[in-house]
Structure formats: C-alpha cells, structure tokens
PDB file of C-alpha atoms in Angstrom:
ATOM      1  CA  MET F   1      31.421 -28.275 -10.117  1.00  0.00           C
ATOM      2  CA  PRO F   2      31.828 -25.032  -7.698  1.00  0.00           C
ATOM      3  CA  LEU F   3      28.720 -23.321  -6.614  1.00  0.00           C
ATOM      4  CA  GLU F   4      27.633 -19.948  -8.291  1.00  0.00           C
ATOM      5  CA  ALA F   5      26.380 -16.681  -6.311  1.00  0.00           C
ATOM      6  CA  VAL F   6      23.279 -16.330  -5.718  1.00  0.00           C
ATOM      7  CA  GLU F   7      21.856 -12.744  -5.498  1.00  0.00           C
ATOM      8  CA  ALA F   8      18.685 -13.019  -4.179  1.00  0.00           C
ATOM      9  CA  ARG F   9      15.334 -10.606  -5.978  1.00  0.00           C
ATOM     10  CA  ARG F  10      13.864  -7.816  -4.562  1.00  0.00           C
ATOM     11  CA  LEU F  11      10.519  -8.310  -3.608  1.00  0.00           C
ATOM     12  CA  TYR F  12       9.553  -5.567  -6.211  1.00  0.00           C
ATOM     13  CA  ARG F  13      11.286  -6.904  -9.209  1.00  0.00           C
ATOM     14  CA  GLN F  14       9.627 -11.293  -8.179  1.00  0.00           C
ATOM     15  CA  ILE F  15       6.510  -8.754  -8.732  1.00  0.00           C
ATOM     16  CA  ALA F  16       7.451  -6.294 -11.411  1.00  0.00           C
ATOM     17  CA  ASP F  17       9.029 -10.313 -13.259  1.00  0.00           C
ATOM     18  CA  GLN F  18       4.972 -11.675 -13.486  1.00  0.00           C
ATOM     19  CA  LEU F  19       3.524  -9.124 -13.838  1.00  0.00           C
ATOM     20  CA  ARG F  20       5.446  -8.527 -16.970  1.00  0.00           C
ATOM     21  CA  SER F  21       5.100 -12.509 -17.187  1.00  0.00           C
ATOM     22  CA  LEU F  22       0.961 -12.219 -17.672  1.00  0.00           C
ATOM     23  CA  ILE F  23       1.387  -9.469 -19.903  1.00  0.00           C
ATOM     24  CA  ASP F  24       3.979 -10.856 -21.895  1.00  0.00           C
ATOM     25  CA  SER F  25       1.122 -14.611 -21.962  1.00  0.00           C
ATOM     26  CA  GLY F  26      -1.458 -12.424 -22.877  1.00  0.00           C
ATOM     27  CA  GLU F  27      -3.176 -12.349 -19.622  1.00  0.00           C
ATOM     28  CA  TYR F  28      -2.659  -9.428 -19.623  1.00  0.00           C
ATOM     29  CA  ALA F  29      -3.398  -7.191 -23.360  1.00  0.00           C
ATOM     30  CA  VAL F  30      -2.589  -3.412 -24.693  1.00  0.00           C
ATOM     31  CA  GLY F  31      -5.081  -0.749 -24.170  1.00  0.00           C
ATOM     32  CA  SER F  32      -6.563  -3.578 -20.763  1.00  0.00           C
ATOM     33  CA  ARG F  33      -6.811  -2.714 -17.457  1.00  0.00           C
ATOM     34  CA  LEU F  34      -4.189  -3.285 -14.707  1.00  0.00           C
ATOM     35  CA  PRO F  35      -6.374  -4.586 -11.006  1.00  0.00           C
ATOM     36  CA  THR F  36      -6.024  -1.879  -9.267  1.00  0.00           C
ATOM     37  CA  GLU F  37      -2.453  -1.539  -6.014  1.00  0.00           C
ATOM     38  CA  ARG F  38      -4.868  -2.803  -3.757  1.00  0.00           C
ATOM     39  CA  GLU F  39      -5.592  -5.649  -5.377  1.00  0.00           C
ATOM     40  CA  LEU F  40      -2.608  -6.945  -6.106  1.00  0.00           C
ATOM     41  CA  ALA F  41      -1.344  -5.927  -2.765  1.00  0.00           C
ATOM     42  CA  ASP F  42      -4.141  -8.177  -1.622  1.00  0.00           C
ATOM     43  CA  GLN F  43      -3.095 -10.957  -3.932  1.00  0.00           C
ATOM     44  CA  LEU F  44       1.082 -11.112  -3.512  1.00  0.00           C
ATOM     45  CA  ARG F  45      -0.273 -10.356   0.350  1.00  0.00           C
ATOM     46  CA  VAL F  46       2.683  -7.507   0.205  1.00  0.00           C
ATOM     47  CA  SER F  47       2.142  -3.738   1.046  1.00  0.00           C
ATOM     48  CA  ARG F  48       0.905  -1.532  -0.932  1.00  0.00           C
ATOM     49  CA  PRO F  49       4.536  -0.037  -1.132  1.00  0.00           C
ATOM     50  CA  THR F  50       6.171  -2.604  -2.402  1.00  0.00           C
ATOM     51  CA  VAL F  51       3.526  -3.294  -4.882  1.00  0.00           C
ATOM     52  CA  ARG F  52       4.702   1.079  -6.523  1.00  0.00           C
ATOM     53  CA  GLU F  53       7.586  -0.452  -6.413  1.00  0.00           C
ATOM     54  CA  ALA F  54       6.920  -2.584  -8.674  1.00  0.00           C
ATOM     55  CA  LEU F  55       3.942  -0.692 -11.952  1.00  0.00           C
ATOM     56  CA  ILE F  56       6.618   2.308 -11.354  1.00  0.00           C
ATOM     57  CA  ALA F  57       9.630  -0.305 -11.867  1.00  0.00           C
ATOM     58  CA  LEU F  58       6.953  -1.878 -15.290  1.00  0.00           C
ATOM     59  CA  GLU F  59       6.071   2.542 -16.271  1.00  0.00           C
ATOM     60  CA  VAL F  60       9.599   2.954 -16.554  1.00  0.00           C
ATOM     61  CA  GLU F  61      10.614   0.479 -18.397  1.00  0.00           C
ATOM     62  CA  GLY F  62       8.269   1.287 -21.256  1.00  0.00           C
ATOM     63  CA  ARG F  63       5.031  -1.746 -20.370  1.00  0.00           C
ATOM     64  CA  VAL F  64       2.487   0.649 -18.545  1.00  0.00           C
ATOM     65  CA  ARG F  65       1.198   3.649 -18.213  1.00  0.00           C
ATOM     66  CA  ILE F  66      -0.251   4.647 -15.123  1.00  0.00           C
ATOM     67  CA  ARG F  67      -3.396   7.353 -15.168  1.00  0.00           C
ATOM     68  CA  VAL F  68      -3.307   9.767 -12.021  1.00  0.00           C
ATOM     69  CA  GLY F  69      -7.608   9.373 -11.727  1.00  0.00           C
ATOM     70  CA  SER F  70      -7.677   6.213 -14.423  1.00  0.00           C
ATOM     71  CA  GLY F  71      -6.165   3.299 -13.317  1.00  0.00           C
ATOM     72  CA  ILE F  72      -2.593   0.963 -14.496  1.00  0.00           C
ATOM     73  CA  TYR F  73      -2.501   1.017 -18.235  1.00  0.00           C
ATOM     74  CA  VAL F  74      -0.449  -2.031 -20.814  1.00  0.00           C
ATOM     75  CA  ILE F  75       0.657  -0.426 -23.158  1.00  0.00           C
ATOM     76  CA  ASP F  76       1.973  -1.171 -27.008  1.00  0.00           C
ATOM     77  CA  PRO F  77       5.432  -2.242 -25.684  1.00  0.00           C
ATOM     78  CA  ALA F  78       7.395  -2.601 -28.772  1.00  0.00           C
ATOM     79  CA  ASP F  79       9.086   0.622 -28.165  1.00  0.00           C
ATOM     80  CA  ALA F  80      10.107  -0.656 -24.502  1.00  0.00           C
ATOM     81  CA  THR F  81      13.539  -0.179 -23.113  1.00  0.00           C
ATOM     82  CA  PRO F  82      15.515  -3.662 -21.507  1.00  0.00           C
ATOM     83  CA  ALA F  83      14.462  -3.843 -17.344  1.00  0.00           C
ATOM     84  CA  PRO F  84      16.967  -1.728 -15.196  1.00  0.00           C
ATOM     85  CA  SER F  85      19.298  -4.038 -13.071  1.00  0.00           C
ATOM     86  CA  ALA F  86      17.837  -6.099 -10.337  1.00  0.00           C
ATOM     87  CA  VAL F  87      20.494  -4.670  -8.080  1.00  0.00           C
ATOM     88  CA  ILE F  88      18.281  -0.882  -7.951  1.00  0.00           C
ATOM     89  CA  GLU F  89      17.022   0.000  -4.239  1.00  0.00           C
ATOM     90  CA  GLY F  90      13.870   0.628  -4.731  1.00  0.00           C
ATOM     91  CA  PRO F  91      11.676   5.039  -3.120  1.00  0.00           C
ATOM     92  CA  PHE F  92      10.569   3.033  -0.822  1.00  0.00           C
ATOM     93  CA  GLU F  93      13.516   1.128   0.135  1.00  0.00           C
ATOM     94  CA  LEU F  94      15.741   4.176  -0.141  1.00  0.00           C
ATOM     95  CA  LEU F  95      13.982   5.773   2.712  1.00  0.00           C
ATOM     96  CA  ARG F  96      13.117   3.404   5.253  1.00  0.00           C
ATOM     97  CA  ALA F  97      16.917   3.445   5.263  1.00  0.00           C
ATOM     98  CA  ARG F  98      17.131   6.385   5.165  1.00  0.00           C
ATOM     99  CA  GLU F  99      14.915   7.064   8.274  1.00  0.00           C
ATOM    100  CA  PHE F 100      16.347   4.675   9.893  1.00  0.00           C
ATOM    101  CA  LEU F 101      20.226   5.373   9.832  1.00  0.00           C
ATOM    102  CA  GLU F 102      19.569   9.554   9.239  1.00  0.00           C
ATOM    103  CA  SER F 103      17.639   9.341  12.559  1.00  0.00           C
ATOM    104  CA  ALA F 104      19.824   7.628  14.733  1.00  0.00           C
ATOM    105  CA  ILE F 105      22.635  10.839  12.883  1.00  0.00           C
ATOM    106  CA  ALA F 106      19.669  13.225  13.422  1.00  0.00           C
ATOM    107  CA  GLU F 107      19.964  11.784  17.664  1.00  0.00           C
ATOM    108  CA  GLN F 108      23.302  12.124  17.525  1.00  0.00           C
ATOM    109  CA  ALA F 109      24.000  15.039  16.260  1.00  0.00           C
ATOM    110  CA  ALA F 110      22.190  17.202  19.081  1.00  0.00           C
ATOM    111  CA  ARG F 111      25.081  16.227  21.454  1.00  0.00           C
ATOM    112  CA  VAL F 112      27.807  17.519  19.623  1.00  0.00           C
ATOM    113  CA  ALA F 113      27.178  20.158  16.883  1.00  0.00           C
ATOM    114  CA  THR F 114      28.913  23.416  17.224  1.00  0.00           C
ATOM    115  CA  LYS F 115      27.831  27.153  16.143  1.00  0.00           C
ATOM    116  CA  ASP F 116      30.202  26.369  12.673  1.00  0.00           C
ATOM    117  CA  ASP F 117      27.535  22.551  12.264  1.00  0.00           C
ATOM    118  CA  ILE F 118      24.240  24.736  13.121  1.00  0.00           C
ATOM    119  CA  ALA F 119      25.162  27.564  10.732  1.00  0.00           C
ATOM    120  CA  ARG F 120      26.201  25.451   7.786  1.00  0.00           C
ATOM    121  CA  ILE F 121      22.116  23.757   8.162  1.00  0.00           C
ATOM    122  CA  ASP F 122      20.804  27.093   8.450  1.00  0.00           C
ATOM    123  CA  ALA F 123      22.549  28.147   4.927  1.00  0.00           C
ATOM    124  CA  ALA F 124      20.950  25.521   3.394  1.00  0.00           C
ATOM    125  CA  LEU F 125      18.133  25.605   4.899  1.00  0.00           C
ATOM    126  CA  VAL F 126      18.288  29.493   3.893  1.00  0.00           C
ATOM    127  CA  ALA F 127      18.992  28.338  -0.097  1.00  0.00           C
ATOM    128  CA  MET F 128      16.088  25.832   0.087  1.00  0.00           C
ATOM    129  CA  GLU F 129      13.610  28.698   0.885  1.00  0.00           C
ATOM    130  CA  ASN F 130      14.867  30.114  -2.517  1.00  0.00           C
ATOM    131  CA  VAL F 131      15.228  27.892  -4.898  1.00  0.00           C
ATOM    132  CA  ALA F 132      12.055  26.194  -7.496  1.00  0.00           C
ATOM    133  CA  HIS F 133      11.166  22.817  -6.731  1.00  0.00           C
ATOM    134  CA  PRO F 134      11.116  20.334  -7.988  1.00  0.00           C
ATOM    135  CA  GLY F 135      13.997  21.452 -10.231  1.00  0.00           C
ATOM    136  CA  GLU F 136      17.552  19.775 -10.546  1.00  0.00           C
ATOM    137  CA  ALA F 137      18.528  22.652  -8.225  1.00  0.00           C
ATOM    138  CA  SER F 138      15.997  22.405  -5.204  1.00  0.00           C
ATOM    139  CA  MET F 139      17.550  18.477  -5.016  1.00  0.00           C
ATOM    140  CA  VAL F 140      21.479  19.628  -4.173  1.00  0.00           C
ATOM    141  CA  HIS F 141      19.994  22.261  -1.342  1.00  0.00           C
ATOM    142  CA  ASP F 142      18.144  19.830   0.007  1.00  0.00           C
ATOM    143  CA  ARG F 143      20.551  17.073  -0.662  1.00  0.00           C
ATOM    144  CA  ALA F 144      23.127  20.411   1.017  1.00  0.00           C
ATOM    145  CA  PHE F 145      21.181  20.005   4.574  1.00  0.00           C
ATOM    146  CA  HIS F 146      21.356  16.501   5.037  1.00  0.00           C
ATOM    147  CA  ILE F 147      24.941  16.595   4.426  1.00  0.00           C
ATOM    148  CA  ALA F 148      25.171  18.958   7.329  1.00  0.00           C
ATOM    149  CA  ILE F 149      23.824  17.398   9.548  1.00  0.00           C
ATOM    150  CA  ALA F 150      25.671  14.568   9.097  1.00  0.00           C
ATOM    151  CA  GLY F 151      28.863  16.024   9.135  1.00  0.00           C
ATOM    152  CA  CYS F 152      28.859  17.359  12.775  1.00  0.00           C
ATOM    153  CA  LEU F 153      29.267  13.258  14.012  1.00  0.00           C
ATOM    154  CA  GLY F 154      33.116  15.011  12.588  1.00  0.00           C
ATOM    155  CA  ASN F 155      33.218  11.454  10.657  1.00  0.00           C
ATOM    156  CA  ALA F 156      33.204  11.318   6.360  1.00  0.00           C
ATOM    157  CA  VAL F 157      32.326   6.934   6.214  1.00  0.00           C
ATOM    158  CA  LEU F 158      28.459   8.756   7.663  1.00  0.00           C
ATOM    159  CA  VAL F 159      28.826  12.075   5.123  1.00  0.00           C
ATOM    160  CA  ARG F 160      29.981   9.696   2.298  1.00  0.00           C
ATOM    161  CA  VAL F 161      27.048   6.969   2.627  1.00  0.00           C
ATOM    162  CA  VAL F 162      24.362   9.708   3.827  1.00  0.00           C
ATOM    163  CA  GLY F 163      25.457  11.500   0.507  1.00  0.00           C
ATOM    164  CA  GLU F 164      24.972   8.382  -1.783  1.00  0.00           C
ATOM    165  CA  LEU F 165      21.987   7.449  -0.120  1.00  0.00           C
ATOM    166  CA  PHE F 166      20.491  10.853  -1.150  1.00  0.00           C
ATOM    167  CA  ASP F 167      21.675  10.159  -4.675  1.00  0.00           C
ATOM    168  CA  GLN F 168      19.608   8.133  -5.631  1.00  0.00           C
ATOM    169  CA  ARG F 169      16.980   9.774  -5.989  1.00  0.00           C
ATOM    170  CA  LEU F 170      19.152   9.896  -9.096  1.00  0.00           C
ATOM    171  CA  ASN F 171      17.812   6.205 -10.260  1.00  0.00           C
ATOM    172  CA  PRO F 172      14.623   5.904 -12.955  1.00  0.00           C
ATOM    173  CA  TYR F 173      12.426   4.118  -9.992  1.00  0.00           C
ATOM    174  CA  PHE F 174      13.021   7.170  -7.485  1.00  0.00           C
ATOM    175  CA  THR F 175      13.097   9.952 -10.328  1.00  0.00           C
ATOM    176  CA  GLN F 176       9.441   8.857 -11.836  1.00  0.00           C
ATOM    177  CA  LEU F 177       7.688   8.561  -8.463  1.00  0.00           C
ATOM    178  CA  ALA F 178       8.309  11.868  -7.980  1.00  0.00           C
ATOM    179  CA  HIS F 179       7.281  13.631 -10.626  1.00  0.00           C
ATOM    180  CA  TYR F 180       3.984  12.799  -9.531  1.00  0.00           C
ATOM    181  CA  PHE F 181       3.900  13.466  -6.195  1.00  0.00           C
ATOM    182  CA  GLU F 182       6.927  16.453  -5.926  1.00  0.00           C
ATOM    183  CA  ASN F 183       5.580  19.961  -5.812  1.00  0.00           C
ATOM    184  CA  PRO F 184       5.522  23.386  -4.523  1.00  0.00           C
ATOM    185  CA  GLY F 185       3.630  22.533  -1.785  1.00  0.00           C
ATOM    186  CA  THR F 186       5.237  18.991  -0.933  1.00  0.00           C
ATOM    187  CA  TRP F 187       8.091  20.848  -0.525  1.00  0.00           C
ATOM    188  CA  ARG F 188       7.236  23.709   1.909  1.00  0.00           C
ATOM    189  CA  THR F 189       5.970  21.433   3.875  1.00  0.00           C
ATOM    190  CA  ALA F 190       9.417  19.052   4.134  1.00  0.00           C
ATOM    191  CA  LEU F 191      11.236  22.344   4.203  1.00  0.00           C
ATOM    192  CA  GLU F 192       8.803  22.553   7.584  1.00  0.00           C
ATOM    193  CA  GLU F 193       9.864  19.187   8.720  1.00  0.00           C
ATOM    194  CA  HIS F 194      13.472  20.064   7.806  1.00  0.00           C
ATOM    195  CA  ARG F 195      14.052  23.534  10.373  1.00  0.00           C
ATOM    196  CA  VAL F 196      11.754  20.921  13.480  1.00  0.00           C
ATOM    197  CA  VAL F 197      14.806  19.337  13.570  1.00  0.00           C
ATOM    198  CA  ARG F 198      16.854  21.978  12.238  1.00  0.00           C
ATOM    199  CA  ASP F 199      15.580  23.851  15.621  1.00  0.00           C
ATOM    200  CA  ALA F 200      15.481  20.480  18.076  1.00  0.00           C
ATOM    201  CA  ILE F 201      19.720  19.845  16.806  1.00  0.00           C
ATOM    202  CA  ALA F 202      20.005  23.156  17.723  1.00  0.00           C
ATOM    203  CA  ALA F 203      17.974  22.700  20.842  1.00  0.00           C
ATOM    204  CA  ARG F 204      20.494  20.456  22.019  1.00  0.00           C
ATOM    205  CA  GLN F 205      17.292  17.616  21.970  1.00  0.00           C
ATOM    206  CA  PRO F 206      18.539  14.557  20.891  1.00  0.00           C
ATOM    207  CA  ASN F 207      15.140  12.986  20.938  1.00  0.00           C
ATOM    208  CA  ALA F 208      13.690  15.347  20.036  1.00  0.00           C
ATOM    209  CA  ALA F 209      15.711  15.284  17.244  1.00  0.00           C
ATOM    210  CA  ARG F 210      15.694  12.311  16.282  1.00  0.00           C
ATOM    211  CA  ASP F 211      12.020  12.427  16.251  1.00  0.00           C
ATOM    212  CA  ALA F 212      11.608  15.049  13.635  1.00  0.00           C
ATOM    213  CA  MET F 213      14.066  13.684  11.093  1.00  0.00           C
ATOM    214  CA  ARG F 214      12.275   9.868  11.023  1.00  0.00           C
ATOM    215  CA  ASP F 215       9.017  12.296  10.976  1.00  0.00           C
ATOM    216  CA  HIS F 216      10.125  14.046   7.835  1.00  0.00           C
ATOM    217  CA  LEU F 217      11.476  10.624   6.395  1.00  0.00           C
ATOM    218  CA  ALA F 218       8.045   9.421   7.575  1.00  0.00           C
ATOM    219  CA  HIS F 219       5.770  11.436   5.731  1.00  0.00           C
ATOM    220  CA  SER F 220       8.148  11.683   2.649  1.00  0.00           C
ATOM    221  CA  GLN F 221       8.020   7.321   2.574  1.00  0.00           C
ATOM    222  CA  GLU F 222       3.455   8.384   3.155  1.00  0.00           C
ATOM    223  CA  ARG F 223       3.381  11.174   0.287  1.00  0.00           C
ATOM    224  CA  PHE F 224       5.265   8.949  -2.207  1.00  0.00           C
ATOM    225  CA  ALA F 225       2.503   6.324  -1.561  1.00  0.00           C
ATOM    226  CA  GLN F 226      -0.487   8.268  -2.275  1.00  0.00           C
ATOM    227  CA  ASN F 227      -3.073   7.377  -4.609  1.00  0.00           C
ATOM    228  CA  PHE F 228      -2.619   6.799  -8.470  1.00  0.00           C
ATOM    229  CA  GLY F 229      -5.169   4.802 -10.738  1.00  0.00           C
ATOM    230  CA  ALA F 230      -8.214   3.493  -9.564  1.00  0.00           C
ATOM    231  CA  GLU F 231      -8.749   3.939  -6.419  1.00  0.00           C
ATOM    232  CA  ILE F 232      -8.206   8.141  -6.195  1.00  0.00           C
ATOM    233  CA  ALA F 233     -11.681   9.618  -5.587  1.00  0.00           C
ATOM    234  CA  ALA F 234     -13.774   6.916  -6.310  1.00  0.00           C
ATOM    235  CA  GLY F 235     -16.188   8.748  -5.561  1.00  0.00           C
ATOM    236  CA  SER F 236     -15.186  12.008  -7.365  1.00  0.00           C
ATOM    237  CA  PRO F 237     -18.481  12.925 -10.463  1.00  0.00           C
ATOM    238  CA  SER F 238     -15.571  14.038 -12.888  1.00  0.00           C
ATOM    239  CA  VAL F 239     -13.322  11.050 -12.285  1.00  0.00           C
ATOM    240  CA  ARG F 240     -16.922   8.372 -12.606  1.00  0.00           C
ATOM    241  CA  LYS F 241     -17.314  10.784 -15.991  1.00  0.00           C
ATOM    242  CA  ARG F 242     -14.483  10.518 -17.514  1.00  0.00           C
ATOM    243  CA  ALA F 243     -14.656   6.379 -16.281  1.00  0.00           C
ATOM    244  CA  ALA F 244     -17.901   6.748 -18.223  1.00  0.00           C
ATOM    245  CA  ARG F 245     -16.443   8.241 -21.311  1.00  0.00           C
ATOM    246  CA  SER F 246     -13.500   5.197 -21.627  1.00  0.00           C
ATOM    247  CA  PRO F 247     -13.912   2.871 -23.950  1.00  0.00           C
ATOM    248  CA  GLU F 248     -11.298   1.223 -22.090  1.00  0.00           C
ATOM    249  CA  LYS F 249     -12.370  -1.941 -19.418  1.00  0.00           C
ATOM    250  CA  PRO F 250     -11.100  -3.520 -16.764  1.00  0.00           C
ATOM    251  CA  ALA F 251      -9.030  -7.116 -18.258  1.00  0.00           C
ATOM    252  CA  LYS F 252     -10.263  -9.858 -15.738  1.00  0.00           C
ATOM    253  CA  SER F 253      -7.444 -12.248 -15.838  1.00  0.00           C
ATOM    254  CA  LYS F 254      -7.758 -16.158 -15.994  1.00  0.00           C
ATOM    255  CA  ARG F 255      -5.666 -16.867 -13.091  1.00  0.00           C
ATOM    256  CA  PRO F 256      -4.653 -15.020  -9.788  1.00  0.00           C
ATOM    257  CA  LEU F 257      -0.925 -14.124  -9.453  1.00  0.00           C
ATOM    258  CA  GLU F 258       0.625 -16.206  -7.643  1.00  0.00           C
ATOM    259  CA  LYS F 259       1.618 -15.223  -3.945  1.00  0.00           C
ATOM    260  CA  LYS F 260       4.961 -15.879  -4.625  1.00  0.00           C
ATOM    261  CA  ALA F 261       6.015 -13.569  -1.456  1.00  0.00           C
ATOM    262  CA  LYS F 262       6.923 -15.294   1.668  1.00  0.00           C
ATOM    263  CA  ALA F 263       4.880 -13.796   5.335  1.00  0.00           C
ATOM    264  CA  GLY F 264       8.436 -12.159   6.092  1.00  0.00           C
ATOM    265  CA  SER F 265       8.841 -10.585   3.236  1.00  0.00           C
ATOM    266  CA  ALA F 266       5.508  -9.569   3.192  1.00  0.00           C
ATOM    267  CA  ARG F 267       5.545  -8.379   6.999  1.00  0.00           C
ATOM    268  CA  ARG F 268       8.869  -6.390   6.734  1.00  0.00           C
ATOM    269  CA  ARG F 269       7.479  -4.655   3.292  1.00  0.00           C
TER     270      ARG F 269
END
C-alpha cells in the first residue's frame, strides 16, 4: 500500500476547524458570543494574529459575525459557504513573507537603481497620491510601486514573485480583514511610508531602504491587528451603553479549547 502525501495544515486553519466543531456541537449556540481574541489566544497558546486569521476564515464562511466594539457572535449556519481551501494563506502570513523578501529587495535596489528606476517609482507614488482609497485603483498603484522597486534588480523572477504575493490581497480572508481596517487615513499613512522607502533608495542608502520597507510592512501588520471585538474601547461609555442594551450574553463553553498548537508553532506565529 503506497504512502499518501501529507499536507501540513496551517495553524489558523486548525484553530478555525476546532472552533467550527465547537459551534456544530452546540458548545456555542447561534447568537452567543465567542471568547475574545485575547482569551482564545491564551487558551490555545498562539498569537492573536493567528486567532484573528481563524476568526476571519469563519466569518468568510458565514459561521460568525464580527461586530467591532461588541464581540464575535455565532450566526445561523444555514447560509454558510463551504470552507475555502486550506491552501489559502492567511493575511499575516502573507505580510510576514513580504516583509522578509521585500526588505532585502529594497536594500539591493538602493545599490543598483538607475534614474529610470527612480522615475518609475515616482510615477507610482504620484498615482497613489491622486486616487481614492480603499478601491481597486489604489491597489493597482500600490502594486505598481512595489513592482517598480523589484524591477530595479533586473530579475524577472523576483518581479513575478513580488507581484504574486501582492495579488494574494485579493483572497477572501485578506479582503475581509481589510474591510475592517483600511480607510483614507491608513492609506495616507502607508503613502508616507512608501515615500520613506523611495527616498532611501534614491539616496543610495541600502540599510535605510531595507529598514524603511521592513517598517512599512510591519506597520501594515499592526494596522490589521488593531482590536476588534469585545476588547475594543472597553472603557468607553458608548460601548458600555450598547452592551447594557444588548440581550446577547457571552457563551461559556463547558469544555476548554484544546491546546493543539505546538510551542514551536506558537513562537513562529
């Protein structure tokens, strides 16, 4: 009997599967509130971004609804869509990969960029300055900026890889997460971060270019990691008033979540 290929399941998918099983078994009824991101992360001994990726996956499936400032609620699964393929990368996984790769590319771009290369980077920045965000056009120009930097190295493989990683923003998990946190203000902040990268490359400062790109993509992760759920603005009177009026109460699970994540995986996440 031949051996079958084993596919390692991504950590956030394992967490989503476990939460889905608890919902299906009745541990969390329709209308009840799940534990907060912090509580889930503590129980599972994983990072909060990993928990967030799992919750976003469940929201895309139609199993939970995230109400900013209130919590994560179980909804009627009647209209739930099938779980997307486990090969879809999580948003934070993608951003970490880009942070590692594109910071090295920016460092080398600062060494080899020509005047024409800088002109292409500048053209992308000008286009970004004059487009509304969020929207499809802003993503086109954002992509062009990162592609222009990769193009400085004259390596078609790197250009393709950078483009393919950026295009993963179109996956349903990334799109859903962006829905909560991307707005004109975050776009202006990201644009300023892009300018810092550009200036370091134009000034032929490899270390500064590397750090600027790393900071930009790290800050992108931070923007997507802002609190949503019951923890946000917990001390705000408006949040307390909404909670007092809401008939929904947090559900208490009769059994804790299993700590499936290995310590090594938790540290990596």
